[in-house]
Short mmCIF file of C-alpha atoms in Angstrom, two decimals:
data_model
loop_
_atom_site.label_atom_id
_atom_site.label_comp_id
_atom_site.label_asym_id
_atom_site.label_seq_id
_atom_site.Cartn_x
_atom_site.Cartn_y
_atom_site.Cartn_z
CA MET C 1 -8.41 -27.88 -21.48
CA ARG C 2 -12.10 -28.60 -21.21
CA LYS C 3 -12.65 -32.32 -21.91
CA PHE C 4 -15.66 -33.51 -23.89
CA TRP C 5 -17.29 -36.83 -24.72
CA ASN C 6 -15.16 -38.72 -27.22
CA VAL C 7 -16.97 -39.75 -30.37
CA ALA C 8 -14.02 -39.63 -32.71
CA LYS C 9 -14.06 -43.30 -33.70
CA VAL C 10 -17.72 -44.30 -33.67
CA SER C 11 -21.01 -42.64 -32.83
CA MET C 12 -23.05 -43.67 -29.79
CA MET C 13 -23.84 -47.38 -30.07
CA ALA C 14 -27.13 -48.96 -29.05
CA PHE C 15 -25.96 -52.13 -27.33
CA ILE C 16 -28.10 -55.27 -27.63
CA GLY C 17 -27.58 -57.98 -25.04
CA VAL C 18 -26.02 -61.11 -26.47
CA LEU C 19 -24.74 -63.66 -23.94
CA PHE C 20 -22.96 -66.73 -25.07
CA LEU C 21 -22.64 -68.33 -21.67
CA GLY C 22 -24.49 -71.60 -22.30
CA ALA C 23 -23.10 -75.05 -21.79
CA GLY C 24 -21.14 -76.89 -24.44
CA MET C 25 -18.55 -74.22 -25.16
CA LYS C 26 -15.72 -75.49 -27.32
CA ALA C 27 -12.29 -75.72 -25.79
CA GLU C 28 -10.73 -73.32 -28.28
CA ALA C 29 -11.79 -69.78 -27.33
CA ALA C 30 -11.43 -66.30 -28.75
CA GLY C 31 -8.27 -64.38 -27.88
CA ALA C 32 -8.14 -61.70 -25.20
CA ALA C 33 -8.59 -58.01 -25.91
CA THR C 34 -5.65 -55.79 -24.90
CA ASN C 35 -4.82 -52.15 -24.22
CA VAL C 36 -8.14 -51.34 -22.58
CA LYS C 37 -8.14 -47.65 -21.64
CA GLN C 38 -10.62 -44.88 -20.92
CA VAL C 39 -11.13 -42.28 -23.63
CA GLY C 40 -14.34 -40.51 -22.60
CA ALA C 41 -16.75 -39.85 -19.75
CA ASP C 42 -19.58 -37.78 -18.41
CA SER C 43 -21.40 -38.00 -15.08
CA SER C 44 -23.16 -41.32 -15.90
CA ARG C 45 -21.12 -42.97 -18.66
CA VAL C 46 -17.60 -44.04 -19.51
CA GLN C 47 -16.10 -44.84 -22.88
CA VAL C 48 -13.17 -47.21 -23.44
CA ASP C 49 -10.95 -48.15 -26.36
CA PHE C 50 -9.14 -51.46 -26.73
CA THR C 51 -7.28 -53.65 -29.20
CA ARG C 52 -9.44 -56.59 -30.28
CA PRO C 53 -8.07 -60.08 -30.87
CA ALA C 54 -7.85 -61.31 -34.46
CA ASP C 55 -10.55 -63.97 -34.12
CA GLU C 56 -13.08 -61.79 -32.29
CA ALA C 57 -16.67 -61.82 -33.48
CA GLY C 58 -18.02 -59.68 -30.67
CA PHE C 59 -17.41 -58.65 -27.07
CA PHE C 60 -19.05 -57.55 -23.89
CA LEU C 61 -17.82 -55.19 -21.18
CA GLU C 62 -17.81 -55.89 -17.47
CA CYS C 63 -17.82 -52.96 -15.07
CA SER C 64 -17.56 -53.11 -11.29
CA GLN C 65 -16.58 -50.94 -8.35
CA SER C 66 -14.47 -53.88 -7.23
CA LYS C 67 -11.11 -54.38 -8.90
CA THR C 68 -11.63 -58.17 -8.57
CA PHE C 69 -15.15 -57.91 -10.01
CA THR C 70 -16.77 -59.35 -6.93
CA GLY C 71 -20.24 -58.16 -6.07
CA ALA C 72 -22.36 -56.25 -8.55
CA VAL C 73 -21.10 -56.34 -12.12
CA ASN C 74 -22.51 -54.16 -14.89
CA LYS C 75 -22.42 -56.03 -18.22
CA THR C 76 -22.71 -54.22 -21.54
CA ASP C 77 -22.95 -56.46 -24.60
CA SER C 78 -22.14 -55.84 -28.24
CA LYS C 79 -23.37 -57.72 -31.31
CA ASP C 80 -21.53 -58.17 -34.57
CA SER C 81 -18.74 -55.85 -33.53
CA ALA C 82 -15.77 -57.43 -35.21
CA TYR C 83 -14.73 -54.03 -36.51
CA THR C 84 -15.37 -52.11 -33.32
CA GLU C 85 -12.67 -51.28 -30.80
CA GLN C 86 -14.73 -49.03 -28.57
CA GLY C 87 -17.40 -49.51 -25.96
CA ILE C 88 -19.63 -47.44 -23.70
CA ILE C 89 -20.97 -48.28 -20.25
CA GLN C 90 -23.99 -46.34 -19.00
CA ASN C 91 -26.08 -45.79 -15.86
CA LEU C 92 -23.11 -45.13 -13.58
CA SER C 93 -22.93 -42.81 -10.55
CA PRO C 94 -21.34 -39.35 -10.90
CA GLY C 95 -17.90 -38.67 -9.47
CA SER C 96 -17.09 -42.35 -9.01
CA THR C 97 -14.34 -44.84 -9.80
CA TYR C 98 -15.01 -48.15 -11.58
CA TYR C 99 -13.05 -51.00 -13.12
CA VAL C 100 -13.69 -52.26 -16.64
CA ARG C 101 -12.55 -55.32 -18.62
CA VAL C 102 -13.40 -56.69 -22.05
CA ILE C 103 -14.37 -60.31 -22.78
CA SER C 104 -14.31 -61.24 -26.45
CA TYR C 105 -15.97 -64.21 -28.19
CA ASP C 106 -15.45 -65.86 -31.57
CA LYS C 107 -17.94 -66.81 -34.26
CA GLU C 108 -18.88 -69.98 -32.42
CA GLY C 109 -19.55 -68.03 -29.23
CA ASN C 110 -16.43 -69.21 -27.43
CA LEU C 111 -15.33 -66.73 -24.75
CA GLY C 112 -11.80 -65.52 -24.59
CA ALA C 113 -9.84 -64.67 -21.48
CA PRO C 114 -10.64 -61.34 -19.81
CA SER C 115 -8.61 -58.36 -20.96
CA ASN C 116 -6.50 -56.19 -18.75
CA VAL C 117 -8.49 -54.28 -16.10
CA ALA C 118 -8.77 -50.52 -16.69
CA GLU C 119 -9.63 -48.07 -13.95
CA VAL C 120 -12.24 -45.56 -15.18
CA VAL C 121 -13.93 -42.53 -13.64
CA THR C 122 -17.12 -40.54 -14.14
CA SER C 123 -17.24 -36.77 -13.87
CA PRO C 124 -18.76 -34.93 -10.88
CA SER C 125 -22.29 -33.75 -11.61
CA LEU C 126 -22.01 -30.52 -9.58
CA ALA C 127 -19.75 -27.49 -9.78
CA PRO C 128 -17.57 -26.32 -6.88
CA SER C 129 -19.47 -23.87 -4.64
CA GLY C 130 -18.61 -20.84 -2.56
CA LEU C 131 -15.90 -19.48 -4.86
CA LYS C 132 -14.52 -16.34 -3.18
CA GLN C 133 -11.46 -14.14 -3.16
CA THR C 134 -9.47 -14.33 0.07
CA LYS C 135 -6.51 -12.00 -0.45
CA ALA C 136 -5.22 -9.33 -2.82
CA ALA C 137 -1.71 -8.07 -3.50
CA GLU C 138 -0.63 -5.62 -6.19
CA LYS C 139 0.25 -8.49 -8.56
CA LYS C 140 -1.48 -11.50 -6.99
CA ILE C 141 -5.00 -12.80 -6.34
CA SER C 142 -5.81 -15.58 -3.83
CA PHE C 143 -9.14 -17.41 -3.63
CA SER C 144 -10.87 -20.53 -2.32
CA TRP C 145 -13.92 -22.74 -2.95
CA LYS C 146 -15.88 -25.64 -1.46
CA LYS C 147 -15.10 -28.99 -3.04
CA ALA C 148 -17.61 -30.71 -5.31
CA SER C 149 -18.86 -34.19 -4.38
CA GLY C 150 -16.77 -36.90 -6.05
CA ALA C 151 -14.09 -34.50 -7.31
CA ASN C 152 -10.40 -35.08 -6.64
CA VAL C 153 -8.94 -32.57 -9.10
CA TYR C 154 -9.82 -29.03 -10.22
CA ASP C 155 -9.19 -26.82 -13.23
CA VAL C 156 -8.72 -23.13 -12.47
CA GLY C 157 -9.16 -20.72 -15.35
CA TYR C 158 -8.74 -16.95 -15.47
CA ILE C 159 -8.80 -14.15 -18.01
CA LYS C 160 -8.67 -10.36 -17.94
CA TYR C 161 -12.15 -9.00 -17.38
CA GLY C 162 -13.94 -8.37 -20.66
CA SER C 163 -11.20 -9.95 -22.78
CA SER C 164 -12.05 -12.12 -25.80
CA ALA C 165 -8.87 -14.18 -25.52
CA ASN C 166 -8.92 -17.85 -24.61
CA VAL C 167 -9.09 -18.69 -20.93
CA LYS C 168 -5.88 -19.99 -19.39
CA TYR C 169 -6.35 -23.15 -17.29
CA LYS C 170 -4.25 -24.75 -14.60
CA THR C 171 -5.00 -28.20 -13.18
CA VAL C 172 -4.37 -27.84 -9.45
CA GLY C 173 -5.12 -31.25 -7.89
CA ASN C 174 -7.32 -32.08 -4.93
CA VAL C 175 -7.22 -28.65 -3.26
CA SER C 176 -9.73 -25.97 -2.36
CA SER C 177 -7.66 -22.80 -2.84
CA TYR C 178 -5.31 -21.25 -5.36
CA ALA C 179 -3.45 -18.03 -6.17
CA PHE C 180 -2.07 -16.64 -9.42
CA SER C 181 0.10 -13.73 -10.51
CA THR C 182 -1.67 -10.84 -12.22
CA ALA C 183 -0.98 -7.70 -14.18
CA LYS C 184 -1.23 -4.53 -12.09
CA ASN C 185 -4.58 -2.76 -11.77
CA THR C 186 -6.51 -5.36 -13.81
CA LYS C 187 -9.75 -7.15 -12.95
CA TYR C 188 -10.00 -10.87 -13.73
CA GLU C 189 -12.77 -13.36 -14.39
CA VAL C 190 -12.09 -16.61 -12.55
CA VAL C 191 -13.71 -20.01 -13.15
CA VAL C 192 -13.21 -23.36 -11.42
CA TYR C 193 -14.25 -26.76 -12.84
CA ALA C 194 -14.34 -30.02 -10.88
CA GLY C 195 -13.03 -33.35 -12.18
CA ARG C 196 -12.26 -36.88 -11.11
CA LYS C 197 -8.86 -38.32 -11.94
CA SER C 198 -8.05 -42.03 -12.30
CA SER C 199 -4.79 -43.67 -11.27
CA THR C 200 -3.82 -43.78 -14.97
CA GLY C 201 -4.10 -40.02 -15.24
CA TYR C 202 -7.37 -39.75 -17.16
CA ILE C 203 -9.56 -36.90 -15.89
CA ALA C 204 -13.34 -36.83 -16.28
CA TRP C 205 -14.27 -33.16 -16.14
CA SER C 206 -17.67 -31.84 -15.17
CA ALA C 207 -19.96 -30.57 -17.92
CA SER C 208 -18.99 -27.30 -19.58
CA ASP C 209 -21.87 -25.47 -17.86
CA LYS C 210 -20.97 -26.73 -14.38
CA PHE C 211 -18.45 -24.27 -12.99
CA ALA C 212 -17.94 -21.68 -10.26
CA TYR C 213 -17.41 -18.08 -11.42
CA SER C 214 -16.34 -14.80 -9.85
CA VAL C 215 -14.75 -11.45 -10.76
CA MET C 216 -11.65 -10.63 -8.71
CA SER C 217 -9.07 -7.84 -8.50
CA PRO C 218 -5.50 -7.40 -7.28
CA LEU C 219 -4.72 -4.64 -4.81
CA PRO C 220 -4.71 -1.27 -6.64
CA THR C 221 -1.42 0.57 -6.90
CA LYS C 222 -0.72 4.07 -5.59
CA VAL C 223 -3.04 6.81 -6.86
CA THR C 224 -1.29 9.60 -8.78
CA LYS C 225 -2.08 12.91 -10.51
CA VAL C 226 -4.45 14.21 -7.83
CA LYS C 227 -5.65 17.75 -8.55
CA MET C 228 -8.55 20.10 -7.94
CA VAL C 229 -10.10 21.27 -11.22
CA THR C 230 -12.63 23.80 -9.96
CA SER C 231 -14.64 24.67 -6.86
CA GLY C 232 -17.94 26.17 -5.88
CA SER C 233 -21.20 25.75 -7.80
CA ASP C 234 -22.20 27.07 -11.21
CA SER C 235 -23.04 30.50 -9.79
CA ASN C 236 -21.41 30.64 -6.37
CA SER C 237 -17.67 30.46 -5.75
CA ASN C 238 -18.37 30.16 -2.01
CA ALA C 239 -20.37 26.91 -2.34
CA THR C 240 -18.69 24.28 -0.13
CA GLN C 241 -17.70 21.81 -2.83
CA ALA C 242 -14.82 21.13 -5.21
CA TYR C 243 -14.28 19.00 -8.31
CA PHE C 244 -11.27 16.66 -8.19
CA THR C 245 -9.63 14.20 -10.57
CA TRP C 246 -6.85 11.62 -10.19
CA SER C 247 -5.47 8.64 -12.08
CA ASP C 248 -8.12 6.06 -12.96
CA ASN C 249 -7.55 2.49 -11.74
CA ALA C 250 -9.25 -0.35 -13.63
CA ALA C 251 -9.01 -2.71 -10.64
CA ALA C 252 -10.51 -0.29 -8.12
CA ASP C 253 -14.06 -0.59 -6.81
CA GLY C 254 -13.79 2.87 -5.28
CA TYR C 255 -11.56 5.49 -3.69
CA GLU C 256 -11.05 6.82 -0.18
CA TYR C 257 -9.87 10.37 0.54
CA ILE C 258 -8.87 12.50 3.52
CA VAL C 259 -8.85 16.32 3.50
CA TYR C 260 -6.67 18.32 5.94
CA GLY C 261 -6.58 22.00 6.84
CA ASN C 262 -3.59 24.27 6.34
CA ASN C 263 -2.41 23.37 9.86
CA GLY C 264 -2.29 19.67 8.97
CA LYS C 265 -5.30 18.68 11.07
CA LYS C 266 -7.90 16.43 9.51
CA LEU C 267 -11.05 18.22 8.33
CA PHE C 268 -13.05 15.26 6.98
CA SER C 269 -12.81 12.02 5.02
CA GLY C 270 -15.01 10.06 2.63
CA SER C 271 -15.16 7.80 -0.38
CA ARG C 272 -16.58 7.68 -3.87
CA SER C 273 -16.79 5.17 -6.70
CA THR C 274 -15.23 7.20 -9.53
CA TYR C 275 -11.87 8.83 -10.17
CA LYS C 276 -13.40 12.24 -10.89
CA GLY C 277 -16.27 14.30 -9.58
CA TYR C 278 -17.41 16.68 -6.87
CA ILE C 279 -16.59 16.30 -3.18
CA MET C 280 -19.09 18.19 -1.05
CA ASN C 281 -18.53 19.12 2.58
CA GLY C 282 -19.28 22.16 4.72
CA LYS C 283 -15.60 22.42 5.67
CA LEU C 284 -14.52 23.14 2.09
CA LYS C 285 -14.33 26.89 2.58
CA ASN C 286 -12.54 29.74 0.82
CA THR C 287 -10.53 30.76 3.87
CA GLN C 288 -7.46 28.51 3.75
CA PHE C 289 -5.24 26.23 1.73
CA MET C 290 -6.07 22.57 2.26
CA LYS C 291 -4.59 19.28 1.15
CA ILE C 292 -6.10 15.99 0.04
CA LYS C 293 -4.72 12.46 -0.30
CA VAL C 294 -6.41 9.52 -2.03
CA ARG C 295 -6.12 5.75 -2.23
CA ALA C 296 -7.99 3.11 -4.25
CA TYR C 297 -9.68 0.07 -2.73
CA VAL C 298 -11.26 -3.20 -3.85
CA ARG C 299 -14.16 -5.14 -2.40
CA ILE C 300 -13.52 -8.74 -1.40
CA ASN C 301 -16.68 -10.76 -0.90
CA GLY C 302 -18.72 -7.58 -0.72
CA LYS C 303 -16.57 -5.94 1.95
CA LYS C 304 -14.33 -2.95 1.36
CA LYS C 305 -10.68 -3.81 1.79
CA ALA C 306 -8.19 -1.09 2.69
CA ALA C 307 -6.32 -0.81 -0.53
CA GLY C 308 -3.19 0.55 -2.08
CA LYS C 309 -0.83 3.23 -0.92
CA TRP C 310 -2.01 6.77 -0.30
CA SER C 311 -1.26 9.32 -2.99
CA ASP C 312 1.11 12.17 -2.38
CA ASP C 313 -0.50 15.19 -0.71
CA CYS C 314 -2.15 17.61 -3.11
CA TRP C 315 -2.55 21.16 -1.79
CA PHE C 316 -5.43 23.26 -3.07
CA ALA C 317 -7.52 26.33 -2.28
CA LYS C 318 -10.84 27.65 -3.47
CA TYR C 319 -11.24 31.06 -5.10
CA PRO C 320 -10.65 33.87 -2.57
CA LYS C 321 -13.72 35.17 -0.80
CA SER C 322 -15.14 38.69 -1.28
CA VAL C 323 -13.17 39.60 -4.43
CA LYS C 324 -14.22 43.17 -5.24
CA LYS C 325 -13.29 46.07 -7.48
CA LYS C 326 -13.57 49.85 -7.07
CA GLU C 327 -12.17 52.85 -8.92
CA ALA C 328 -8.73 53.90 -7.75
CA GLY C 329 -9.29 57.51 -8.87
CA ASN C 330 -11.44 59.77 -11.02
CA MET C 331 -9.96 58.71 -14.33
CA ALA C 332 -9.72 55.38 -16.11
CA ALA C 333 -5.95 55.81 -16.16
CA ASP C 334 -6.00 55.74 -12.35
CA GLY C 335 -7.00 52.12 -12.65
CA ALA C 336 -9.10 49.85 -10.47
CA LYS C 337 -8.40 48.60 -6.98
CA ILE C 338 -8.99 44.84 -6.66
CA SER C 339 -9.39 43.51 -3.10
CA TRP C 340 -10.14 40.09 -1.55
CA SER C 341 -10.23 38.17 1.74
CA LYS C 342 -7.13 36.48 3.12
CA ILE C 343 -6.47 32.80 2.47
CA THR C 344 -4.53 31.20 5.33
CA GLY C 345 -1.36 29.52 4.07
CA ALA C 346 -1.01 31.68 0.95
CA LYS C 347 2.49 32.99 0.23
CA ASN C 348 1.23 35.69 -2.13
CA TYR C 349 -1.56 36.62 -4.54
CA THR C 350 -1.43 37.32 -8.27
CA VAL C 351 -4.05 39.44 -10.04
CA TYR C 352 -4.71 38.70 -13.71
CA ILE C 353 -6.59 40.88 -16.22
CA SER C 354 -7.90 40.37 -19.75
CA THR C 355 -10.37 41.72 -22.28
CA ASN C 356 -11.53 38.17 -23.05
CA PRO C 357 -12.65 35.87 -20.20
CA ASN C 358 -11.60 32.78 -22.16
CA SER C 359 -8.05 33.74 -23.15
CA GLY C 360 -5.36 36.38 -23.14
CA TRP C 361 -4.96 36.70 -19.37
CA LYS C 362 -2.13 39.05 -18.38
CA LYS C 363 -0.45 39.28 -15.01
CA ALA C 364 -1.30 42.65 -13.46
CA GLY C 365 0.87 42.14 -10.39
CA THR C 366 1.74 39.97 -7.39
CA THR C 367 1.44 41.01 -3.75
CA LYS C 368 1.44 39.62 -0.23
CA LYS C 369 -1.35 42.03 0.67
CA THR C 370 -5.07 41.56 0.03
CA SER C 371 -5.47 44.31 -2.57
CA LEU C 372 -3.80 45.59 -5.72
CA VAL C 373 -4.35 48.60 -7.99
CA VAL C 374 -4.50 47.57 -11.64
CA LYS C 375 -3.63 50.34 -14.15
CA LYS C 376 -2.70 48.34 -17.22
CA CYS C 377 -3.85 45.35 -19.23
CA GLY C 378 -0.67 44.00 -20.73
CA GLY C 379 1.24 47.01 -22.03
CA SER C 380 -1.81 49.25 -22.44
CA SER C 381 -3.38 51.56 -19.89
CA ILE C 382 -6.92 50.93 -18.73
CA GLN C 383 -9.30 52.62 -21.17
CA PRO C 384 -12.87 53.84 -20.73
CA TYR C 385 -15.74 51.98 -22.41
CA VAL C 386 -13.72 48.76 -22.50
CA THR C 387 -14.87 45.73 -20.53
CA TYR C 388 -12.07 44.18 -18.47
CA TYR C 389 -12.09 40.81 -16.68
CA TYR C 390 -10.04 40.15 -13.56
CA LYS C 391 -9.28 37.28 -11.18
CA VAL C 392 -7.14 36.61 -8.11
CA VAL C 393 -4.98 33.50 -7.67
CA ALA C 394 -3.35 32.62 -4.34
CA SER C 395 -0.07 30.65 -4.25
CA LYS C 396 1.46 28.32 -1.67
CA LYS C 397 4.93 26.75 -1.86
CA VAL C 398 5.58 23.32 -0.35
CA LYS C 399 8.96 21.59 -0.80
CA ASN C 400 9.91 23.57 -3.91
CA LYS C 401 6.51 22.97 -5.50
CA THR C 402 4.00 25.78 -5.96
CA TYR C 403 0.27 25.14 -5.58
CA LYS C 404 -2.36 27.62 -6.77
CA SER C 405 -5.93 28.36 -5.79
CA ASP C 406 -8.92 27.89 -8.11
CA ASP C 407 -8.49 30.19 -11.13
CA SER C 408 -11.77 29.43 -12.89
CA TRP C 409 -13.69 32.38 -11.38
CA TYR C 410 -13.47 36.01 -12.51
CA GLY C 411 -15.18 39.42 -12.27
CA LYS C 412 -15.48 42.30 -14.71
CA PHE C 413 -15.54 46.10 -14.80
CA GLN C 414 -15.79 49.01 -17.22
CA PHE C 415 -14.97 52.70 -16.84
CA VAL C 416 -17.51 55.16 -18.27
CA THR C 417 -16.67 58.88 -18.55
CA THR C 418 -19.15 61.11 -16.73
CA TYR C 419 -19.48 64.86 -17.66
CA TYR C 420 -20.63 67.58 -15.26
#
């Protein structure tokens, strides 16, 4: 929709002043040009087309800000233009309305009657300013701008952020705000051009590099798939931190979260810019089940706007504290007693055992207590000189859904026969 200078018929002409206004004009004059209309413009020039009379030898253009051509009149002359049906008037003011007519003359210099008067406009020289987003809905963006001097119409264009597709434009009239429907969770690039429209409908648009630009987003939708992946640090399961992930949102500038204790009371809240990573807080301890909820937000004009709906609650717990092992008897067949500290909110605890820390975990047993004697690994009894790995996973049931504690940590043991 961007409009450019029209040079389809002839290239830019260098006009040379030729006035045939002297005395002694013959009575028979050249005919009148017709169908004068604007076909091009920039901030200081206008271009018109017209139909020349049959006996025309040349013409000159008259341009005025008065429809009756009183006051200052800009005259542009043409020489030997019998085959030209186009003219250009220069040195005009940006964002302005003028009136143009054509006066033809014949070979003897006789002037014809003036043509019809055409209203013409020049383009604004400045872009709109202060483009800013004002509102966001899940499928709608609203924004506003300050009008450009001399503009009475605007072109609003938008495209998905980073897309290589053509920009869609909408001519919106003499307004300073607009809104458009969007896809969900998608950032947009928005541009606004200024123009001046004549009463005939011709629009002189500002130059292609004169526009307002901004990146805007709709309101993010509800965050889903919240889960804790692991907790603690590389070497310490008691470290007060946990790694979370949730659904990524392309429109979001960041995420807010709230963490609650097992009793439902708020422990702390915060925000971060990405959909995955560590949350660190001294209240993230191994002593209870907790829950977290998350929502995405966007920034409007640099300020954080409370965003979409909160996610469903996600319950989680860190690895139990003080997980230990000791021999249950004098022989390997007596097994090992695994013990741990209580996690408030846990329904029960399951102990797993394996000979490979990366796979093959077998359930050794489930208990509501804080210890369990493990005598077998799968269907085989515990054997001496074999390294076994063990871990404890707490479970909590909420509305028919079971949540488990961090299962990424484990310990190991080995029975060695001692002879006396």
